[in-house]
mmCIF file of C-alpha atoms and ligand atoms in Angstrom:
data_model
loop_
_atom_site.group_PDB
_atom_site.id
_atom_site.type_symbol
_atom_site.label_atom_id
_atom_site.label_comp_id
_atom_site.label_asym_id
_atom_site.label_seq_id
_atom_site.Cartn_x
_atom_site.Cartn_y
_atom_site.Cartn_z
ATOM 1 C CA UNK A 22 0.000 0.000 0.000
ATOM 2 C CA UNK A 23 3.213 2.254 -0.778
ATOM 3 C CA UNK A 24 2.000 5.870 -1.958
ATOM 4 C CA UNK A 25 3.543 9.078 -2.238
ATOM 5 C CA UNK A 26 1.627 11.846 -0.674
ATOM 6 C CA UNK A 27 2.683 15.132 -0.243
ATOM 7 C CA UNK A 28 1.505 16.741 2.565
ATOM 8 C CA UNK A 29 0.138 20.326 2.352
ATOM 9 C CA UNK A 30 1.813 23.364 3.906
ATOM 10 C CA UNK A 31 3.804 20.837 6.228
ATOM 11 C CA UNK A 32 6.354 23.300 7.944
ATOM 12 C CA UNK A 33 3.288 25.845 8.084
ATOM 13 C CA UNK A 34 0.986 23.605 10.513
ATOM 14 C CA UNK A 35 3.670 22.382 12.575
ATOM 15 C CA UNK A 36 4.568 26.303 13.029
ATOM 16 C CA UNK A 37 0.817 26.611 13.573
ATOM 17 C CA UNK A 38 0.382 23.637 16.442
ATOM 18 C CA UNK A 39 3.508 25.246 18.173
ATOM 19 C CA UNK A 40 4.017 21.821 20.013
ATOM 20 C CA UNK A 41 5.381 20.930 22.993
ATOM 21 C CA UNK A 42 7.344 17.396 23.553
ATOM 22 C CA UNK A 43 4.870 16.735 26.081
ATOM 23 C CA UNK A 44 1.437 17.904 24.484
ATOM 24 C CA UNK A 45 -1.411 16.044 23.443
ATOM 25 C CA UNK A 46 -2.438 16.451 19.804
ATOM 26 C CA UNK A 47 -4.938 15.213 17.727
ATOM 27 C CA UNK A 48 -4.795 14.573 13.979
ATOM 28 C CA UNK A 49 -8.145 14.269 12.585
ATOM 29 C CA UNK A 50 -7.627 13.479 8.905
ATOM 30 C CA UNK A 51 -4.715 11.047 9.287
ATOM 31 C CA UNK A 52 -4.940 10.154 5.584
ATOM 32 C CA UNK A 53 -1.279 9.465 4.717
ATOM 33 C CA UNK A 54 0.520 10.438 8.004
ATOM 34 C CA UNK A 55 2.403 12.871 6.567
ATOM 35 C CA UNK A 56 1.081 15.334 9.106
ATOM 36 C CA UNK A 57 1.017 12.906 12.072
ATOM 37 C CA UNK A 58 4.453 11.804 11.516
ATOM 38 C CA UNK A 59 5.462 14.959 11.672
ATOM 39 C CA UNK A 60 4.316 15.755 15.066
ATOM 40 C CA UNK A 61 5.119 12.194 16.225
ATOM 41 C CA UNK A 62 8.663 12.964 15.763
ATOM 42 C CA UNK A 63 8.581 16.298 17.952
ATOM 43 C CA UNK A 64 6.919 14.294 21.303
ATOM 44 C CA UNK A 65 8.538 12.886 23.958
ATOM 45 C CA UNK A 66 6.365 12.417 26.744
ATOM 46 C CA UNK A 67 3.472 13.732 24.463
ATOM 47 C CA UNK A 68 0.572 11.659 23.200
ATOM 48 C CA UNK A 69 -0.751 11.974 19.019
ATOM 49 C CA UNK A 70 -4.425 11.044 18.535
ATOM 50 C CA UNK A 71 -4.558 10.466 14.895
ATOM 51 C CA UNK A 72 -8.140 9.581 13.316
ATOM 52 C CA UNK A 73 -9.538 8.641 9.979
ATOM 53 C CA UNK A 74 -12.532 7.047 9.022
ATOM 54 C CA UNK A 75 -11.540 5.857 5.903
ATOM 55 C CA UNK A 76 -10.190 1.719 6.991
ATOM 56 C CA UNK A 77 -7.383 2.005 4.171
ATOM 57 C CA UNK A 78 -6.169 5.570 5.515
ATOM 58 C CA UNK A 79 -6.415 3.813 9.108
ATOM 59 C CA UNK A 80 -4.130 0.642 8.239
ATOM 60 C CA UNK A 81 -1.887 3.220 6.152
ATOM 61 C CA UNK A 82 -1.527 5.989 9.340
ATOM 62 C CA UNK A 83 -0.681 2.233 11.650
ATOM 63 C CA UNK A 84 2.074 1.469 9.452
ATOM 64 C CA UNK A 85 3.602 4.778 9.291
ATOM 65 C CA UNK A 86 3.614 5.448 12.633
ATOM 66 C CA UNK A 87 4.554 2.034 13.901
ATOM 67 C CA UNK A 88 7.671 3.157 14.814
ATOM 68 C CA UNK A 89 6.110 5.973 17.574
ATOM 69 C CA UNK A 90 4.415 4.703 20.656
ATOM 70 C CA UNK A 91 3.513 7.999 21.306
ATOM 71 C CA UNK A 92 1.028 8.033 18.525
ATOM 72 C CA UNK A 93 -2.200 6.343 18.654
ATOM 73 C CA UNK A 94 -4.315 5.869 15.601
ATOM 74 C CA UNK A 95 -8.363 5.560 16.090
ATOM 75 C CA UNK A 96 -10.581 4.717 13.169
ATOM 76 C CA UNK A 97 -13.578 7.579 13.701
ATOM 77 C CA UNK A 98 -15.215 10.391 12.259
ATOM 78 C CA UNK A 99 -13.359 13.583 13.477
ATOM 79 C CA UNK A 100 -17.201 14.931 14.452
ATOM 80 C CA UNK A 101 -16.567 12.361 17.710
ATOM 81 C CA UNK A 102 -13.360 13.571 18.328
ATOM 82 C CA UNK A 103 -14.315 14.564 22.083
ATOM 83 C CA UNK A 104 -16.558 11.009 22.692
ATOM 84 C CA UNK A 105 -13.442 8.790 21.349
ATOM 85 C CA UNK A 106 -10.765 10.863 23.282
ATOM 86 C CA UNK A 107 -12.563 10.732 26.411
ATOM 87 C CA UNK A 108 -13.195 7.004 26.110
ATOM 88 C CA UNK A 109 -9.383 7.234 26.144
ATOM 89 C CA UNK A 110 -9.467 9.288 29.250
ATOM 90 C CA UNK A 111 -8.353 12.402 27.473
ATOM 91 C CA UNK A 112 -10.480 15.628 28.024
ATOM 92 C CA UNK A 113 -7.911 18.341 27.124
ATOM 93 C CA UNK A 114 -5.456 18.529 24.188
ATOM 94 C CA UNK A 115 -3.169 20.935 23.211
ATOM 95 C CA UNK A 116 -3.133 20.857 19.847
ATOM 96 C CA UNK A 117 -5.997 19.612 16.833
ATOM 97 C CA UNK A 118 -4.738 19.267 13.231
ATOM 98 C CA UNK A 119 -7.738 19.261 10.778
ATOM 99 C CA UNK A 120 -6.625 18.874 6.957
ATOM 100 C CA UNK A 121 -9.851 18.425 4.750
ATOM 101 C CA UNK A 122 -11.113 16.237 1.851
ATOM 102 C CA UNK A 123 -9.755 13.586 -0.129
ATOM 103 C CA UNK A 124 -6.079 12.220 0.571
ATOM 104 C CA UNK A 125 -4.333 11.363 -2.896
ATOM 105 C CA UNK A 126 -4.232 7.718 -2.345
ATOM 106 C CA UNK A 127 -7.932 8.011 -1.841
ATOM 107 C CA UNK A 128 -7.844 10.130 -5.504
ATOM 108 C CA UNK A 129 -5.268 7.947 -7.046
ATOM 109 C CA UNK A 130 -7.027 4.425 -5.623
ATOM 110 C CA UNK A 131 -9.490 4.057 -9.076
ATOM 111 C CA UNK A 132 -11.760 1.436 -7.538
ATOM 112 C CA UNK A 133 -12.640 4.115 -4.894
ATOM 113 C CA UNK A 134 -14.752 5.868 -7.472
ATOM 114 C CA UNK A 135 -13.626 9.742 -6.601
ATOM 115 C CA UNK A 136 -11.959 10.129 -9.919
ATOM 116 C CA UNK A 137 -13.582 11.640 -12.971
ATOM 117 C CA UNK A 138 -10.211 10.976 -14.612
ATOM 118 C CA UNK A 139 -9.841 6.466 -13.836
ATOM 119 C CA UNK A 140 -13.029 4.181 -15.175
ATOM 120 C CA UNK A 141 -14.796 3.045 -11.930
ATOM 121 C CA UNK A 142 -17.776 1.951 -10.148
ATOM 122 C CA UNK A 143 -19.630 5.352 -8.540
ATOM 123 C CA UNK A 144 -18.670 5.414 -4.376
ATOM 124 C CA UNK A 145 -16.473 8.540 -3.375
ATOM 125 C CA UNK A 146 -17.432 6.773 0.360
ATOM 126 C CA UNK A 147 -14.182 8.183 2.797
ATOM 127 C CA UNK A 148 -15.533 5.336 5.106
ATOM 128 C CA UNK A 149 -16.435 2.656 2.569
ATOM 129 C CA UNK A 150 -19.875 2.162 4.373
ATOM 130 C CA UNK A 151 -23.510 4.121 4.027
ATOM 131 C CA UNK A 152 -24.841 6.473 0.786
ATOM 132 C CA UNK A 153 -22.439 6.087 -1.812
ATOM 133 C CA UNK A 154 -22.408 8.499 -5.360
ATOM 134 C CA UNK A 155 -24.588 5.637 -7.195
ATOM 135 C CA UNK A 156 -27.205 6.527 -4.652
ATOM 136 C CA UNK A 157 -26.883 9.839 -4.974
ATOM 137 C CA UNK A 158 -26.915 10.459 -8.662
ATOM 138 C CA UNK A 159 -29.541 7.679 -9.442
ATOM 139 C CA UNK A 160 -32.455 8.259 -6.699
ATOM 140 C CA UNK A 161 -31.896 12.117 -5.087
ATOM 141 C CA UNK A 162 -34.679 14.396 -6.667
ATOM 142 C CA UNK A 163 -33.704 16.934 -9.401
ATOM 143 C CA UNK A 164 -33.918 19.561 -6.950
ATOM 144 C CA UNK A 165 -31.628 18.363 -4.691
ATOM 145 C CA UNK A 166 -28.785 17.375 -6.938
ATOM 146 C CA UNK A 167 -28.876 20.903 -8.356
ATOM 147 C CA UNK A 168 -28.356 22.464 -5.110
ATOM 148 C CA UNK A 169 -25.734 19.827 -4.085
ATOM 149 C CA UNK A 170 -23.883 20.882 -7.583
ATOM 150 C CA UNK A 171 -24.638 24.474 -6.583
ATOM 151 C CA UNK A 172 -23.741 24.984 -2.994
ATOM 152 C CA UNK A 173 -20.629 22.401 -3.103
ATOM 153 C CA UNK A 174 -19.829 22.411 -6.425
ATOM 154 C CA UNK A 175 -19.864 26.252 -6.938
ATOM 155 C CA UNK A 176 -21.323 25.090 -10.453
ATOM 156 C CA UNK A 177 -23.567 27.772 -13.163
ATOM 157 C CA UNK A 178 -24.579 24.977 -14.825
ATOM 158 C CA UNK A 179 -26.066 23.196 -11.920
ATOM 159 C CA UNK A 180 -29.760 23.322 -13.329
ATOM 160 C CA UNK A 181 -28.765 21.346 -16.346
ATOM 161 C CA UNK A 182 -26.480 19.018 -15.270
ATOM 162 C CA UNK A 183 -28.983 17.423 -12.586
ATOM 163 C CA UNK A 184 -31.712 17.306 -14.994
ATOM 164 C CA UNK A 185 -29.313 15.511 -17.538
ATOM 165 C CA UNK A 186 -28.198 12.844 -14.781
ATOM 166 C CA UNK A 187 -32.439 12.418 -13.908
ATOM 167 C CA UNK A 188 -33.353 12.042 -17.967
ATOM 168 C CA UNK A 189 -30.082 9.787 -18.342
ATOM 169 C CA UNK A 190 -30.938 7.755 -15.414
ATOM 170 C CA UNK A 191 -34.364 7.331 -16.587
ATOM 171 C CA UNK A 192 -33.226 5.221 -19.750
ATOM 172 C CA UNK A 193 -30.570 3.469 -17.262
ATOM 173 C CA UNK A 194 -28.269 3.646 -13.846
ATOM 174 C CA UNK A 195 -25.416 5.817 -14.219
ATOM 175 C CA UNK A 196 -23.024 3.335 -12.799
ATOM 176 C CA UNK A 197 -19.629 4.273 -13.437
ATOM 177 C CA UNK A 198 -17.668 7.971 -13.084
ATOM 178 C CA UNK A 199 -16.434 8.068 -16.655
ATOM 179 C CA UNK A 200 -20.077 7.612 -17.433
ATOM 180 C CA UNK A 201 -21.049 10.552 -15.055
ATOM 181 C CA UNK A 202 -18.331 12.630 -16.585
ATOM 182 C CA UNK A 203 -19.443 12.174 -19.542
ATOM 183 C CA UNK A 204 -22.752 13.265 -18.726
ATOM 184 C CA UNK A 205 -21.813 16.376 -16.965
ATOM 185 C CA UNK A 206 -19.818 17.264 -19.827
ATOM 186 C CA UNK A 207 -22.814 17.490 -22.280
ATOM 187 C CA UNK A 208 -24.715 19.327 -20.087
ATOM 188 C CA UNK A 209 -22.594 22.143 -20.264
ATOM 189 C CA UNK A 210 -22.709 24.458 -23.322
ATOM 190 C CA UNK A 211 -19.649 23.872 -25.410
ATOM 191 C CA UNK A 212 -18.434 27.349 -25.079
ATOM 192 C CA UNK A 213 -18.217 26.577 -21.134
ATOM 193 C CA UNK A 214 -17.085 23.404 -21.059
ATOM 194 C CA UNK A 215 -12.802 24.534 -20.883
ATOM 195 C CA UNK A 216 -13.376 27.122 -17.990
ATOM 196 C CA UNK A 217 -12.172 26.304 -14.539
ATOM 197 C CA UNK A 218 -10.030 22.753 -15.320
ATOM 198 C CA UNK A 219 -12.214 19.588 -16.495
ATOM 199 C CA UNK A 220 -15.808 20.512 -16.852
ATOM 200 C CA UNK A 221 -16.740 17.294 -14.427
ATOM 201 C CA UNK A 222 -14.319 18.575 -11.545
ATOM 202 C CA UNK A 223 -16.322 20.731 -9.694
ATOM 203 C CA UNK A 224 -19.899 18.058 -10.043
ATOM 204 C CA UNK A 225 -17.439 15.587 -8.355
ATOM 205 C CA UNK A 226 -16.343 17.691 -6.172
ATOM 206 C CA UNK A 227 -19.947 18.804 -4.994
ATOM 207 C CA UNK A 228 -21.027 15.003 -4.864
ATOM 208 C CA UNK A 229 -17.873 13.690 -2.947
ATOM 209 C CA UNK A 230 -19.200 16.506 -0.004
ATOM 210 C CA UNK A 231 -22.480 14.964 -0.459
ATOM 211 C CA UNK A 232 -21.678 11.444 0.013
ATOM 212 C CA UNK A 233 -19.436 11.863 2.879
ATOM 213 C CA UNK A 234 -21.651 14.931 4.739
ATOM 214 C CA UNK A 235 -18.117 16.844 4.952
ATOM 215 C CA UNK A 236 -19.486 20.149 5.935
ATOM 216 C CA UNK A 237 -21.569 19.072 8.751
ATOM 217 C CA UNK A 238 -18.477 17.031 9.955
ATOM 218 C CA UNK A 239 -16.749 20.030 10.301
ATOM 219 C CA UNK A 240 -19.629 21.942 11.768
ATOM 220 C CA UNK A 241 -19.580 19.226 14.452
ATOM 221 C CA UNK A 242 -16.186 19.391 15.027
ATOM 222 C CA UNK A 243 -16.243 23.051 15.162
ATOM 223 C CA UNK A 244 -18.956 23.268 17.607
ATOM 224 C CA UNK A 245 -16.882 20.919 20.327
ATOM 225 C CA UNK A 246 -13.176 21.556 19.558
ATOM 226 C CA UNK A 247 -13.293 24.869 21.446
ATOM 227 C CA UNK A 248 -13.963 22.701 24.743
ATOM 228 C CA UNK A 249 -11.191 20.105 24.121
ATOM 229 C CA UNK A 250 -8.458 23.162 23.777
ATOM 230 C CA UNK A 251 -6.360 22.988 27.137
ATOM 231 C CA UNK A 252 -5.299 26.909 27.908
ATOM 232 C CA UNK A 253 -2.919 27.737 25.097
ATOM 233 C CA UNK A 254 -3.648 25.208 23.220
ATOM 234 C CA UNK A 255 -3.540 25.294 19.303
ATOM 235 C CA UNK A 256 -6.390 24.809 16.567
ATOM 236 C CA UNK A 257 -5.568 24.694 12.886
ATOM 237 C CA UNK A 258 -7.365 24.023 9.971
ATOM 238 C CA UNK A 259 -6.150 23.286 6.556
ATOM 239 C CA UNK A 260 -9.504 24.212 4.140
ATOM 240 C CA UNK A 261 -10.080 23.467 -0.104
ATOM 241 C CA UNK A 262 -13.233 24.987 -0.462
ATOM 242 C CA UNK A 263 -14.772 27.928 0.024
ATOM 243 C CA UNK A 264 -17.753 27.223 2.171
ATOM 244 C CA UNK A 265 -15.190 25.040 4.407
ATOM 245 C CA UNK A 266 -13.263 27.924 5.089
ATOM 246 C CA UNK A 267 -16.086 30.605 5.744
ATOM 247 C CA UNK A 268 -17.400 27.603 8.331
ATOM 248 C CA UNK A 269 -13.734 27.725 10.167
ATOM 249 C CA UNK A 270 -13.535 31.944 9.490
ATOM 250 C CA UNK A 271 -17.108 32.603 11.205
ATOM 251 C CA UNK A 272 -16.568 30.139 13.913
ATOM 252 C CA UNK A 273 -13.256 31.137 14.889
ATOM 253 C CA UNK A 274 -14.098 35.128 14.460
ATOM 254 C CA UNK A 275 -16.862 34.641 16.739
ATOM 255 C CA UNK A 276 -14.376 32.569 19.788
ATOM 256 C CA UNK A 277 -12.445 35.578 19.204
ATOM 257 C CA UNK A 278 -14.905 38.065 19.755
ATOM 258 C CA UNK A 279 -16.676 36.097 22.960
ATOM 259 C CA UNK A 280 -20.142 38.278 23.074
ATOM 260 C CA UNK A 281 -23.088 36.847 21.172
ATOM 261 C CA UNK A 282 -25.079 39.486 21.844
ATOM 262 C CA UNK A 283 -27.342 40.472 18.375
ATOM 263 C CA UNK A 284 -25.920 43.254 16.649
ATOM 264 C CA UNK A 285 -28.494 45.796 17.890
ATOM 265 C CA UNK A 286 -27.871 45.857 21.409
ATOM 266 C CA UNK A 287 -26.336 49.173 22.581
ATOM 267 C CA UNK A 288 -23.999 47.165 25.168
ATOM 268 C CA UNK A 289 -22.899 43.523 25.695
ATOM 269 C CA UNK A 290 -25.377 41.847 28.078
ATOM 270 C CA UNK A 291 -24.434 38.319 27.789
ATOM 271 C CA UNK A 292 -20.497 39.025 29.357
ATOM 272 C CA UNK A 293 -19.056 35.978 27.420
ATOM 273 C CA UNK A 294 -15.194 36.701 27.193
ATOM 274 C CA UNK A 295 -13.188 36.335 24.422
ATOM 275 C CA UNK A 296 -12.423 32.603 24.245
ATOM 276 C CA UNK A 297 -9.271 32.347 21.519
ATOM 277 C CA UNK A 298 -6.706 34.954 20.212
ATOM 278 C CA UNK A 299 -6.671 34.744 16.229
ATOM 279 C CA UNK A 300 -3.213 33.842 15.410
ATOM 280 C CA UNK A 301 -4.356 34.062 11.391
ATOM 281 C CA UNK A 302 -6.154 37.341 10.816
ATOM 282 C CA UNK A 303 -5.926 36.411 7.195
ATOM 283 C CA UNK A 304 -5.449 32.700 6.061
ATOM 284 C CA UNK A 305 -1.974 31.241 5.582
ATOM 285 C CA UNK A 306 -1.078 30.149 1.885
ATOM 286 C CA UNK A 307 1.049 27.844 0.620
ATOM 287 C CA UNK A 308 4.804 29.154 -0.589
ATOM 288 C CA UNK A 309 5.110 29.962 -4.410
ATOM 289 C CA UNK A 310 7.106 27.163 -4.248
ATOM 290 C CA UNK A 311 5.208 24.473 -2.859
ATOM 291 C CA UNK A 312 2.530 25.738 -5.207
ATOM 292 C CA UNK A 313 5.008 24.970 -8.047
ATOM 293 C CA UNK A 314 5.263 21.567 -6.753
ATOM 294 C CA UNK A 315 2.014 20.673 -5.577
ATOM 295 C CA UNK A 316 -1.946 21.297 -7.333
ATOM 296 C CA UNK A 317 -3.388 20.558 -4.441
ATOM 297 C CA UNK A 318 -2.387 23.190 -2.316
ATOM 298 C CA UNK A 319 -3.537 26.233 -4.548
ATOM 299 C CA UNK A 320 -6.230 26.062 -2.892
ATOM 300 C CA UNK A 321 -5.296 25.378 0.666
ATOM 301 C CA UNK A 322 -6.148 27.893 3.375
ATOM 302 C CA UNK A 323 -4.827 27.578 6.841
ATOM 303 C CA UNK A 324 -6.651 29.191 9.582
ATOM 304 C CA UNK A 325 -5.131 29.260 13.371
ATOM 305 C CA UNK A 326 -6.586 29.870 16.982
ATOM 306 C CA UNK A 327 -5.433 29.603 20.491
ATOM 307 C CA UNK A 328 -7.525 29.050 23.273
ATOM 308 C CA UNK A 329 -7.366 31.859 26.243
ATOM 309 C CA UNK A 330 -7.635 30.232 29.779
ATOM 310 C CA UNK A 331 -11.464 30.361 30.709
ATOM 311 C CA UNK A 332 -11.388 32.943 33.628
ATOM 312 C CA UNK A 333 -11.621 32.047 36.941
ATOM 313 C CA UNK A 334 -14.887 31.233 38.539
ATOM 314 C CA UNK A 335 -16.229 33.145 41.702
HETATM 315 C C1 SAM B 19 -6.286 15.402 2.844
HETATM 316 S S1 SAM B 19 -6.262 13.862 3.613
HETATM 317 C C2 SAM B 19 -5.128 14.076 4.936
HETATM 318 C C3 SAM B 19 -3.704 13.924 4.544
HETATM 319 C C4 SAM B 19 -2.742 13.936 5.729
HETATM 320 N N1 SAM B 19 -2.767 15.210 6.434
HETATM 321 C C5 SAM B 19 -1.326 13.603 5.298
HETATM 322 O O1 SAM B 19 -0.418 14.414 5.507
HETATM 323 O O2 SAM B 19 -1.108 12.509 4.778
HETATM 324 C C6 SAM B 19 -7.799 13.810 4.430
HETATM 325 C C7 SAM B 19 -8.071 12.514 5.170
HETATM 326 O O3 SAM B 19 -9.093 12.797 6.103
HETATM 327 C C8 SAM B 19 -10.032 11.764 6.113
HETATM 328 N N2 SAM B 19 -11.291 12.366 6.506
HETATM 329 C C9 SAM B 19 -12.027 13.272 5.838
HETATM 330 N N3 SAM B 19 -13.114 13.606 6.533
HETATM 331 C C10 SAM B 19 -13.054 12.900 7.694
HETATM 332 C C11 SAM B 19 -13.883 12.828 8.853
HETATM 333 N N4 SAM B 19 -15.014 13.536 8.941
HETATM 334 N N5 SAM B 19 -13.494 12.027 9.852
HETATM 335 C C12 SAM B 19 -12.363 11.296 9.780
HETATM 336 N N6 SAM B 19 -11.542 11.317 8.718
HETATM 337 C C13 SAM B 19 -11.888 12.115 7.689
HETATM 338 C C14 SAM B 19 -10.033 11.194 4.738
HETATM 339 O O4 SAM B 19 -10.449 9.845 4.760
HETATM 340 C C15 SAM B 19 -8.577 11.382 4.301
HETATM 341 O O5 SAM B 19 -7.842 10.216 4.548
HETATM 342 ZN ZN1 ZN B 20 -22.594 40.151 24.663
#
């Protein structure tokens, strides 16, 4: 199961988690390890939590970091981040690692089905268990596809492309992703069809997000990380998308600011305190040279908080 993975804005996260040789980090996207051996090396003491759901990414991220008994690796959603850990008896960290989407053996793995670009059966499943892309394109209504092409797909030709896959899958299943590509191609007007890289690119995208419920992961994780974070403690999140990274921006922003008072109140009546210092105002980018070296990180946004201690009670 040898792959090469290179892992995105490396020296930039590990700047980010700031670690300490006897922290407690958690990696929730272990994918290739890349990340996680990374921090593994830096611990002494410390303890690595590094999750994936995906059962391939799991047996990879064992392998790899065989050689650190510091690092454990737990097969989970990152949403139950804060369930697993404290089954583990862990209810502060000092450090969470969160780099999104699909790993490159995941991409490069054909069978897998993310790939508009390798002939395979439709799945995109990260955990190779529930609603896979068949279900998706051949039984979600019209409506829905086009706002799942829309909203995660960022696509103008939303409209048309789900009622192509619904007349197409009237006549017969759409199994396979070349067929879907295919499909998605025609839909779009000629014209269109050589703006923004391969016409099918962002429809997979939108209907990998689908399939694996990636946003409301995050939203999950974002709503309970804040409580994991020891005093000082470190959150950073490596984003692809758009939406992903307004989700981190708003939620951190609003830590930040503490008061959730609505905007029309003269004064703050609610007296929650600032909970994290922004250490990212604006996100980090990858180097023109890792950009030269790697597609996948021109879109990669890192965004970086640290948690204040929680004031003392009286
Ligand atoms: C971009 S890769 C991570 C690559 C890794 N940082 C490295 O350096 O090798 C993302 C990984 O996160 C996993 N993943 C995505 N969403 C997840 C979730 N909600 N819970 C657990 N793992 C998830 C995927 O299965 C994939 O293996
Ligand atoms: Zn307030």
């Amino acid at each position: 199961m040898e792959f090469q993975h290179f892992s995105v804005m490396l020296t930039e996260c590990m700047d980010a988690l700031n670690i300490r040789q006897d922290g407690i980090y958690v990696d929730g996207t272990g994918g290739g390890a890349g990340h996680s051996q990374e921090i593994a090396k830096r611990l002494t003491t410390g303890k690595l939590f590094t999750f994936d759901k995906d059962p391939d990414a799991v047996a990879i991220c064992r392998e790899r970091l065989k050689g650190y008994p510091q690092a454990q690796v737990v097969h989970s959603d990152f949403s139950r981040m804060a369930q697993e850990l404290k089954a583990r008896g862990i209810t502060k960290v000092d450090g969470i690692l969160l780099d999104l989407g699909v790993s490159s053996h995941q991409l490069d793995t054909a069978q897998r089905g993310f790939s508009y670009q390798s002939e395979a059966k439709l799945d995109m499943r990260m955990a190779q268990e529930g609603v896979s892309a068949y279900e998706v394109v051949n039984t979600y209504e019209e409506r829905e596809l086009a706002r799942i092409l829309r909203e995660y797909g960022e696509e103008k030709f939303a409209q048309r492309i789900a009622r192509f896959i619904v007349q197409a899958r009237q006549e017969s299943p759409i199994e396979t992703t070349t067929q879907l590509a295919e499909l998605v191609k025609s839909a779009i007007p000629a014209a269109k069809r050589r703006e923004g890289g391969h016409p099918a690119k962002r429809s997979f995208q939108a209907i990998r997000i689908a399939v694996n419920s990636e946003l409301d992961a995050l939203s999950e994780c974002l709503e309970r990380a804040l409580d994991l974070l020891a005093a000082d403690g470190r959150f950073a999140v490596l984003t692809f998308h758009s939406l992903e990274d307004r989700m981190v921006k708003q939620k951190f922003a609003q830590w930040a600011k503490g008061c959730i008072c609505p905007p029309q109140f003269p004064v703050c009546v609610c007296n929650n305190k600032p909970k994290v210092t922004l250490i990212t105002r604006k996100p980090i980018e990858a180097t023109p040279q890792e950009l030269a070296e790697n597609r996948r990180s021109h879109s990669a946004k890192l965004r970086v908080v640290q948690r204040l201690a929680d004031e003392e009670e009286n």
